Coordinates of C-alpha atoms and ligand atoms in Angstrom, one line a residue:
M1 CA 19.3 42.0 71.0
E2 CA 18.5 43.4 67.6
I3 CA 20.8 40.9 65.7
E4 CA 19.3 37.9 67.4
K5 CA 15.7 39.1 66.7
I6 CA 16.4 39.6 63.0
K7 CA 18.1 36.2 62.8
A8 CA 15.2 34.5 64.6
A9 CA 12.6 36.2 62.4
A10 CA 14.5 35.2 59.2
L11 CA 14.9 31.6 60.3
K12 CA 11.2 31.5 61.3
E13 CA 10.1 32.8 57.9
L14 CA 12.5 30.4 56.2
A15 CA 11.0 27.5 58.2
E16 CA 7.6 28.5 57.0
A17 CA 8.6 29.0 53.4
A18 CA 7.3 26.2 51.2
G19 CA 8.9 25.9 47.8
S20 CA 11.8 27.6 46.1
K21 CA 9.8 30.7 45.2
A22 CA 9.0 31.4 48.8
I23 CA 12.6 30.7 49.9
I24 CA 13.9 33.2 47.4
E25 CA 11.5 35.8 48.7
V26 CA 12.9 35.3 52.2
R27 CA 16.4 35.6 50.8
N28 CA 15.5 38.9 49.0
K29 CA 13.9 40.3 52.1
Y30 CA 16.7 39.5 54.6
L31 CA 19.9 39.2 52.6
S32 CA 19.6 41.9 50.0
K33 CA 21.3 45.3 50.1
K34 CA 18.2 46.8 51.4
G35 CA 17.6 44.1 54.0
P36 CA 17.9 44.3 57.8
F37 CA 21.4 42.8 57.9
A38 CA 22.6 45.4 55.5
A39 CA 21.0 48.0 57.7
L40 CA 23.0 46.6 60.7
Y41 CA 26.2 47.1 58.8
H42 CA 25.3 50.7 58.3
E43 CA 25.0 51.1 62.1
L44 CA 28.6 49.9 62.5
G45 CA 29.8 53.4 61.6
K46 CA 28.0 55.0 64.5
L47 CA 29.5 52.7 67.1
P48 CA 32.6 53.4 69.3
I49 CA 35.7 51.9 67.9
E50 CA 36.0 49.1 70.6
E51 CA 32.5 47.8 69.8
K52 CA 32.9 47.7 66.1
G53 CA 34.8 44.4 66.0
P54 CA 32.4 42.3 68.2
F55 CA 29.3 43.9 66.6
G56 CA 30.5 43.3 63.1
K57 CA 31.4 39.7 63.9
A58 CA 28.0 39.1 65.5
V59 CA 26.2 40.5 62.4
N60 CA 28.4 38.4 60.1
D61 CA 27.8 35.2 62.1
A62 CA 24.0 35.8 62.2
R63 CA 23.9 36.6 58.5
N64 CA 26.0 33.5 57.6
E65 CA 23.8 31.3 59.6
V66 CA 20.7 32.5 57.9
S67 CA 22.4 32.4 54.5
L68 CA 23.7 28.8 55.0
A69 CA 20.2 27.6 56.2
L70 CA 18.6 29.3 53.3
E71 CA 20.8 28.0 50.6
A72 CA 20.5 24.5 52.0
K73 CA 16.8 24.6 52.0
L74 CA 16.6 26.2 48.6
K75 CA 18.8 23.5 47.1
E76 CA 16.6 20.8 48.5
A77 CA 13.4 22.5 47.4
E78 CA 14.7 22.9 43.8
A79 CA 15.7 19.3 43.7
N80 CA 12.3 18.2 44.9
E81 CA 10.6 20.5 42.3
E82 CA 12.8 19.1 39.5
R83 CA 11.9 15.5 40.5
E84 CA 8.2 16.3 40.5
R85 CA 8.5 18.0 37.1
L86 CA 10.1 14.9 35.6
L87 CA 7.6 12.6 37.2
G88 CA 4.8 14.6 35.6
E89 CA 6.4 14.3 32.2
R90 CA 7.0 10.5 32.5
I91 CA 5.8 8.6 29.4
D92 CA 3.8 5.4 29.9
V93 CA 5.4 3.1 27.5
T94 CA 2.7 0.5 28.1
L95 CA -0.1 2.7 26.6
P96 CA -1.3 1.5 23.2
G97 CA 0.2 3.6 20.3
T98 CA -1.5 5.0 17.3
S99 CA -1.5 2.2 14.7
L100 CA -0.6 3.1 11.2
Y101 CA -2.4 1.5 8.3
E102 CA 0.1 -0.7 6.5
G103 CA -0.4 -1.2 2.8
H104 CA 0.0 -4.4 1.0
T105 CA -0.5 -6.0 -2.4
N106 CA -4.0 -6.0 -3.9
P107 CA -5.3 -9.5 -4.7
F108 CA -5.3 -8.6 -8.3
Y109 CA -1.6 -8.2 -8.3
L110 CA -1.1 -11.3 -6.1
I111 CA -2.8 -13.3 -8.7
L112 CA -1.1 -11.6 -11.6
D113 CA 2.3 -12.3 -10.0
E114 CA 1.3 -16.0 -9.7
I115 CA 0.1 -16.2 -13.3
V116 CA 3.3 -14.6 -14.5
D117 CA 5.5 -16.9 -12.4
I118 CA 3.7 -20.0 -13.9
F119 CA 4.3 -18.9 -17.5
V120 CA 7.8 -17.7 -16.9
S121 CA 8.6 -21.1 -15.4
M122 CA 7.4 -22.6 -18.8
G123 CA 9.8 -20.3 -20.7
Y124 CA 7.6 -17.4 -21.6
D125 CA 8.9 -13.8 -22.0
V126 CA 6.8 -11.0 -20.4
V127 CA 5.9 -8.0 -22.6
E128 CA 4.0 -5.1 -21.2
G129 CA 1.7 -3.3 -23.6
E130 CA 0.0 0.0 -23.3
D131 CA -3.4 0.9 -21.9
V132 CA -4.0 3.3 -24.7
E133 CA -4.1 1.5 -28.0
T134 CA -5.1 2.3 -31.6
V135 CA -8.0 0.8 -33.5
P136 CA -5.8 -1.3 -35.9
Y137 CA -3.9 -3.0 -33.0
N138 CA -7.0 -3.4 -30.8
F139 CA -9.3 -4.6 -33.7
S140 CA -8.3 -4.7 -37.3
L141 CA -4.9 -6.5 -37.1
L142 CA -6.7 -9.1 -35.0
N143 CA -9.1 -9.9 -37.9
I144 CA -12.0 -8.2 -36.2
P145 CA -14.3 -7.0 -38.9
E146 CA -15.4 -3.4 -39.3
E147 CA -19.0 -4.2 -38.3
H148 CA -18.1 -6.3 -35.3
P149 CA -20.2 -5.2 -32.2
S150 CA -17.2 -5.0 -29.9
R151 CA -16.1 -2.0 -31.9
D152 CA -19.3 -0.1 -31.1
P153 CA -18.8 3.0 -29.0
S154 CA -21.4 1.6 -26.7
D155 CA -18.9 -1.2 -25.9
T156 CA -15.5 0.5 -26.3
F157 CA -14.0 3.7 -24.8
Y158 CA -12.8 5.8 -27.7
L159 CA -10.5 8.6 -26.9
P160 CA -10.3 11.9 -28.8
G161 CA -8.1 11.4 -31.8
E162 CA -6.7 7.9 -32.7
G163 CA -6.7 6.4 -29.3
V164 CA -8.8 3.7 -27.8
L165 CA -8.7 2.2 -24.3
R166 CA -7.4 -1.3 -24.9
T167 CA -10.4 -3.7 -24.7
Q168 CA -8.2 -6.8 -24.7
T169 CA -4.5 -7.6 -24.2
S170 CA -4.7 -9.4 -27.6
A171 CA -3.6 -6.0 -28.9
A172 CA -0.1 -7.0 -28.0
Q173 CA -0.2 -9.7 -30.8
G174 CA 0.2 -7.3 -33.7
H175 CA 2.9 -5.3 -32.0
E176 CA 5.0 -8.3 -31.2
M177 CA 4.7 -10.0 -34.6
Q178 CA 5.5 -6.8 -36.4
R179 CA 8.4 -6.1 -34.2
R180 CA 10.0 -9.4 -35.3
E181 CA 9.3 -8.6 -39.0
G182 CA 7.8 -12.0 -39.6
K183 CA 10.9 -14.0 -38.6
G184 CA 11.6 -16.2 -35.6
A185 CA 9.7 -17.9 -32.8
I186 CA 7.5 -16.0 -30.3
K187 CA 6.6 -17.2 -26.8
L188 CA 5.3 -14.5 -24.6
I189 CA 2.7 -13.3 -22.2
S190 CA 1.4 -9.8 -22.0
P191 CA -0.4 -8.8 -18.9
G192 CA -2.4 -5.6 -18.4
K193 CA -5.6 -3.7 -17.7
C194 CA -8.4 -3.7 -20.2
Y195 CA -11.5 -1.4 -20.3
R196 CA -15.0 -1.9 -21.7
R197 CA -18.3 -0.1 -21.5
D198 CA -19.8 -2.9 -19.5
E199 CA -22.6 -2.6 -16.9
D200 CA -20.8 -3.4 -13.7
D201 CA -22.3 -6.3 -11.7
L202 CA -21.1 -9.2 -9.6
T203 CA -19.1 -10.8 -12.4
H204 CA -18.6 -7.9 -14.9
S205 CA -16.6 -4.8 -14.6
H206 CA -15.7 -1.9 -16.9
Q207 CA -12.0 -2.4 -16.0
F208 CA -10.4 -5.8 -15.6
G209 CA -7.1 -7.5 -16.1
Q210 CA -6.0 -10.0 -18.8
V211 CA -2.9 -11.9 -19.5
E212 CA -2.4 -12.5 -23.2
G213 CA -0.4 -15.5 -24.3
L214 CA 1.1 -15.8 -27.8
V215 CA 3.2 -18.7 -29.2
V216 CA 4.3 -18.6 -32.8
D217 CA 6.7 -21.0 -34.4
K218 CA 7.1 -23.6 -37.1
G219 CA 4.7 -26.5 -36.5
V220 CA 2.9 -25.3 -33.3
S221 CA -0.1 -27.5 -32.7
L222 CA -3.4 -27.3 -30.8
A223 CA -2.4 -30.2 -28.6
E224 CA 0.4 -28.0 -27.2
L225 CA -2.1 -25.3 -26.4
K226 CA -4.3 -27.8 -24.6
G227 CA -1.4 -29.2 -22.6
T228 CA -0.1 -25.7 -21.7
L229 CA -3.5 -24.5 -20.4
E230 CA -4.0 -27.7 -18.4
I231 CA -0.7 -27.2 -16.7
F232 CA -1.6 -23.6 -16.0
V233 CA -5.1 -24.3 -14.6
K234 CA -3.8 -27.2 -12.4
K235 CA -1.0 -25.0 -11.0
M236 CA -3.3 -22.1 -10.4
F237 CA -6.2 -23.9 -8.9
G238 CA -5.0 -27.3 -7.8
E239 CA -5.0 -30.8 -9.2
K240 CA -8.5 -31.5 -8.1
R241 CA -10.2 -28.6 -9.9
E242 CA -12.2 -29.6 -12.9
I243 CA -11.5 -28.0 -16.3
R244 CA -13.6 -28.0 -19.4
F245 CA -12.9 -26.9 -22.9
R246 CA -15.8 -25.6 -25.0
S247 CA -15.5 -24.9 -28.6
S248 CA -16.1 -21.2 -29.2
Y249 CA -15.5 -18.4 -31.7
F250 CA -13.0 -15.5 -31.7
P251 CA -12.1 -13.6 -34.9
F252 CA -8.4 -14.0 -34.2
T253 CA -8.3 -17.7 -33.6
E254 CA -9.4 -20.7 -35.6
P255 CA -10.3 -23.1 -34.1
S256 CA -11.2 -21.3 -30.8
V257 CA -12.0 -22.7 -27.4
E258 CA -13.1 -21.3 -24.1
V259 CA -11.9 -22.8 -20.8
D260 CA -14.0 -23.0 -17.7
V261 CA -13.1 -24.1 -14.2
S262 CA -15.5 -25.6 -11.8
C263 CA -17.0 -22.9 -9.4
A264 CA -15.1 -22.5 -6.1
S265 CA -18.2 -21.4 -4.3
C266 CA -20.6 -24.2 -5.1
H267 CA -18.2 -26.9 -6.5
G268 CA -20.2 -27.3 -9.6
K269 CA -23.7 -27.3 -8.1
G270 CA -24.7 -23.8 -9.3
C271 CA -24.8 -20.5 -7.4
S272 CA -24.9 -16.8 -7.9
M273 CA -21.2 -16.6 -8.6
C274 CA -21.4 -19.0 -11.6
K275 CA -24.9 -17.9 -12.5
G276 CA -26.2 -21.4 -11.7
T277 CA -24.0 -23.1 -14.2
G278 CA -21.4 -24.6 -11.9
W279 CA -18.6 -23.3 -14.1
I280 CA -16.7 -20.0 -14.4
E281 CA -15.0 -19.1 -17.7
I282 CA -11.5 -18.0 -17.1
L283 CA -9.9 -17.9 -20.6
G284 CA -10.3 -17.9 -24.3
A285 CA -7.8 -19.5 -26.6
G286 CA -7.2 -21.0 -30.0
E287 CA -4.9 -21.4 -32.9
V288 CA -3.8 -18.0 -34.3
H289 CA -5.9 -17.2 -37.4
P290 CA -3.9 -17.3 -40.6
N291 CA -5.1 -13.8 -41.4
V292 CA -3.6 -12.5 -38.2
L293 CA -0.3 -14.0 -39.0
R294 CA -0.4 -12.7 -42.5
M295 CA -1.5 -9.2 -41.6
N296 CA 1.3 -8.9 -39.1
G297 CA 4.1 -10.2 -41.4
Y298 CA 4.2 -13.9 -40.6
D299 CA 3.8 -16.4 -43.4
P300 CA 1.0 -18.8 -42.4
S301 CA 2.3 -21.5 -44.7
I302 CA 5.5 -21.6 -42.6
Y303 CA 4.4 -20.5 -39.2
S304 CA 1.5 -21.4 -36.9
G305 CA 0.7 -20.5 -33.4
F306 CA -1.7 -20.4 -30.5
A307 CA -2.9 -17.6 -28.3
F308 CA -4.9 -17.3 -25.1
G309 CA -6.3 -14.6 -22.9
V310 CA -6.8 -15.2 -19.2
G311 CA -9.1 -12.9 -17.1
I312 CA -7.1 -12.0 -14.0
D313 CA -10.1 -10.9 -12.0
R314 CA -11.9 -14.1 -12.8
V315 CA -9.0 -16.1 -11.6
A316 CA -8.8 -14.0 -8.4
I317 CA -12.5 -14.6 -7.8
L318 CA -12.1 -18.3 -8.2
R319 CA -9.0 -18.6 -6.1
Y320 CA -10.2 -16.4 -3.2
G321 CA -13.9 -17.0 -3.4
I322 CA -14.6 -13.3 -3.9
D323 CA -18.3 -12.7 -4.2
D324 CA -18.2 -9.5 -6.2
I325 CA -15.7 -8.6 -8.9
R326 CA -16.1 -4.9 -8.1
R327 CA -14.4 -5.4 -4.8
I328 CA -11.1 -5.8 -6.6
Y329 CA -10.9 -2.2 -7.8
T330 CA -13.0 -0.3 -5.2
N331 CA -10.1 -0.4 -2.6
D332 CA -12.2 -1.0 0.5
K333 CA -9.5 -1.4 3.2
R334 CA -11.7 -3.9 5.1
F335 CA -11.8 -6.2 2.1
L336 CA -8.1 -5.7 1.1
S337 CA -6.8 -6.4 4.6
A338 CA -8.0 -10.0 4.2
F339 CA -5.1 -10.4 1.6
K340 CA -2.3 -9.3 3.9
E341 CA 0.6 -11.6 3.2
E342 CA 2.1 -13.4 6.2
K343 CA 5.5 -11.9 7.0
Ligands
DAH1 N1 -9.3 -11.2 -26.3 C1 -10.3 -12.1 -25.8 C2 -11.3 -11.4 -25.0 O1 -11.0 -10.4 -24.5 C3 -9.7 -13.2 -25.0 C4 -8.9 -14.2 -25.9 C5 -9.6 -15.2 -26.6 C6 -7.6 -13.9 -26.2 C7 -8.9 -16.0 -27.4 C8 -6.9 -14.8 -27.0 C9 -7.6 -15.8 -27.6 O2 -5.6 -14.6 -27.3 O3 -6.9 -16.7 -28.5 O4 -12.4 -11.9 -24.8

């Protein structure tokens, strides 16, 4: 019988159809308006009246059977395909991720923060100066004579016009004394970057950091300066580190000293870091020269003071045993990552 043949053919093709696409093709072929079941309905009209009912029912039953089987198989196939798609998209959370470079504080600023903390704990104020200074503040008001070699353009970066790249944080002295109009005590530090036309090598750099210290009051003595610097050096480098004071000369202090700390690398024996001397100079200091007080509005017969200038990079080299001062500003990530703070 025609109906049975069509049904059998449809079910056979359905059984062979793999995947939702093939199943839909079977559906289009057999169940659409142009398919064989639709054609059978057209034949209904030609049949004698008494055969119409049984024939129509037989076509319906066959078509329903095919349709039910087809929809069931299609549903299953679609579910399988969806599962496979999701499996294919699965993310392996155990795979290593792309690591991001995490920034952290440069050793220069780690040391600077420590220096600042030590002086703040001794009651010092912190004043930030400017990288661009003028010749009077950088030189003249510090009693540095016109013919002094440090003023030479081969030593100092002059800018077009009046400006000069600060060669020393001592430039803060004039600003701070003048700001107070010659009255009242001063106790401050002024940290910042300084610049000089230096040939860069292991221990010299055209850019470096200093922390200037200035104390002015009635009756300030050199003994206080010595005591202060000893406290600073011991806090910074540890009680065991040796310190020596050498008498020295600076135009803005009288008397002047330089302070050395025993070399961290060779512990005083002499190496390339300390140029064979066993000592590394970290600061200059002295009693504020009366001319500096006077030029900046303080009466030296009433006031006295002391000043010091600490090299930040030098301190960093000593504390961390850095073998080349240039590493501090060249930003090599391999070097810097050694200074990652513990979280
Ligand atoms: N300004 C000096 C320098 O750059 C360092 C210094 C020495 C600063 C003695 C001072 C001082 O305040 O008293 O070499």
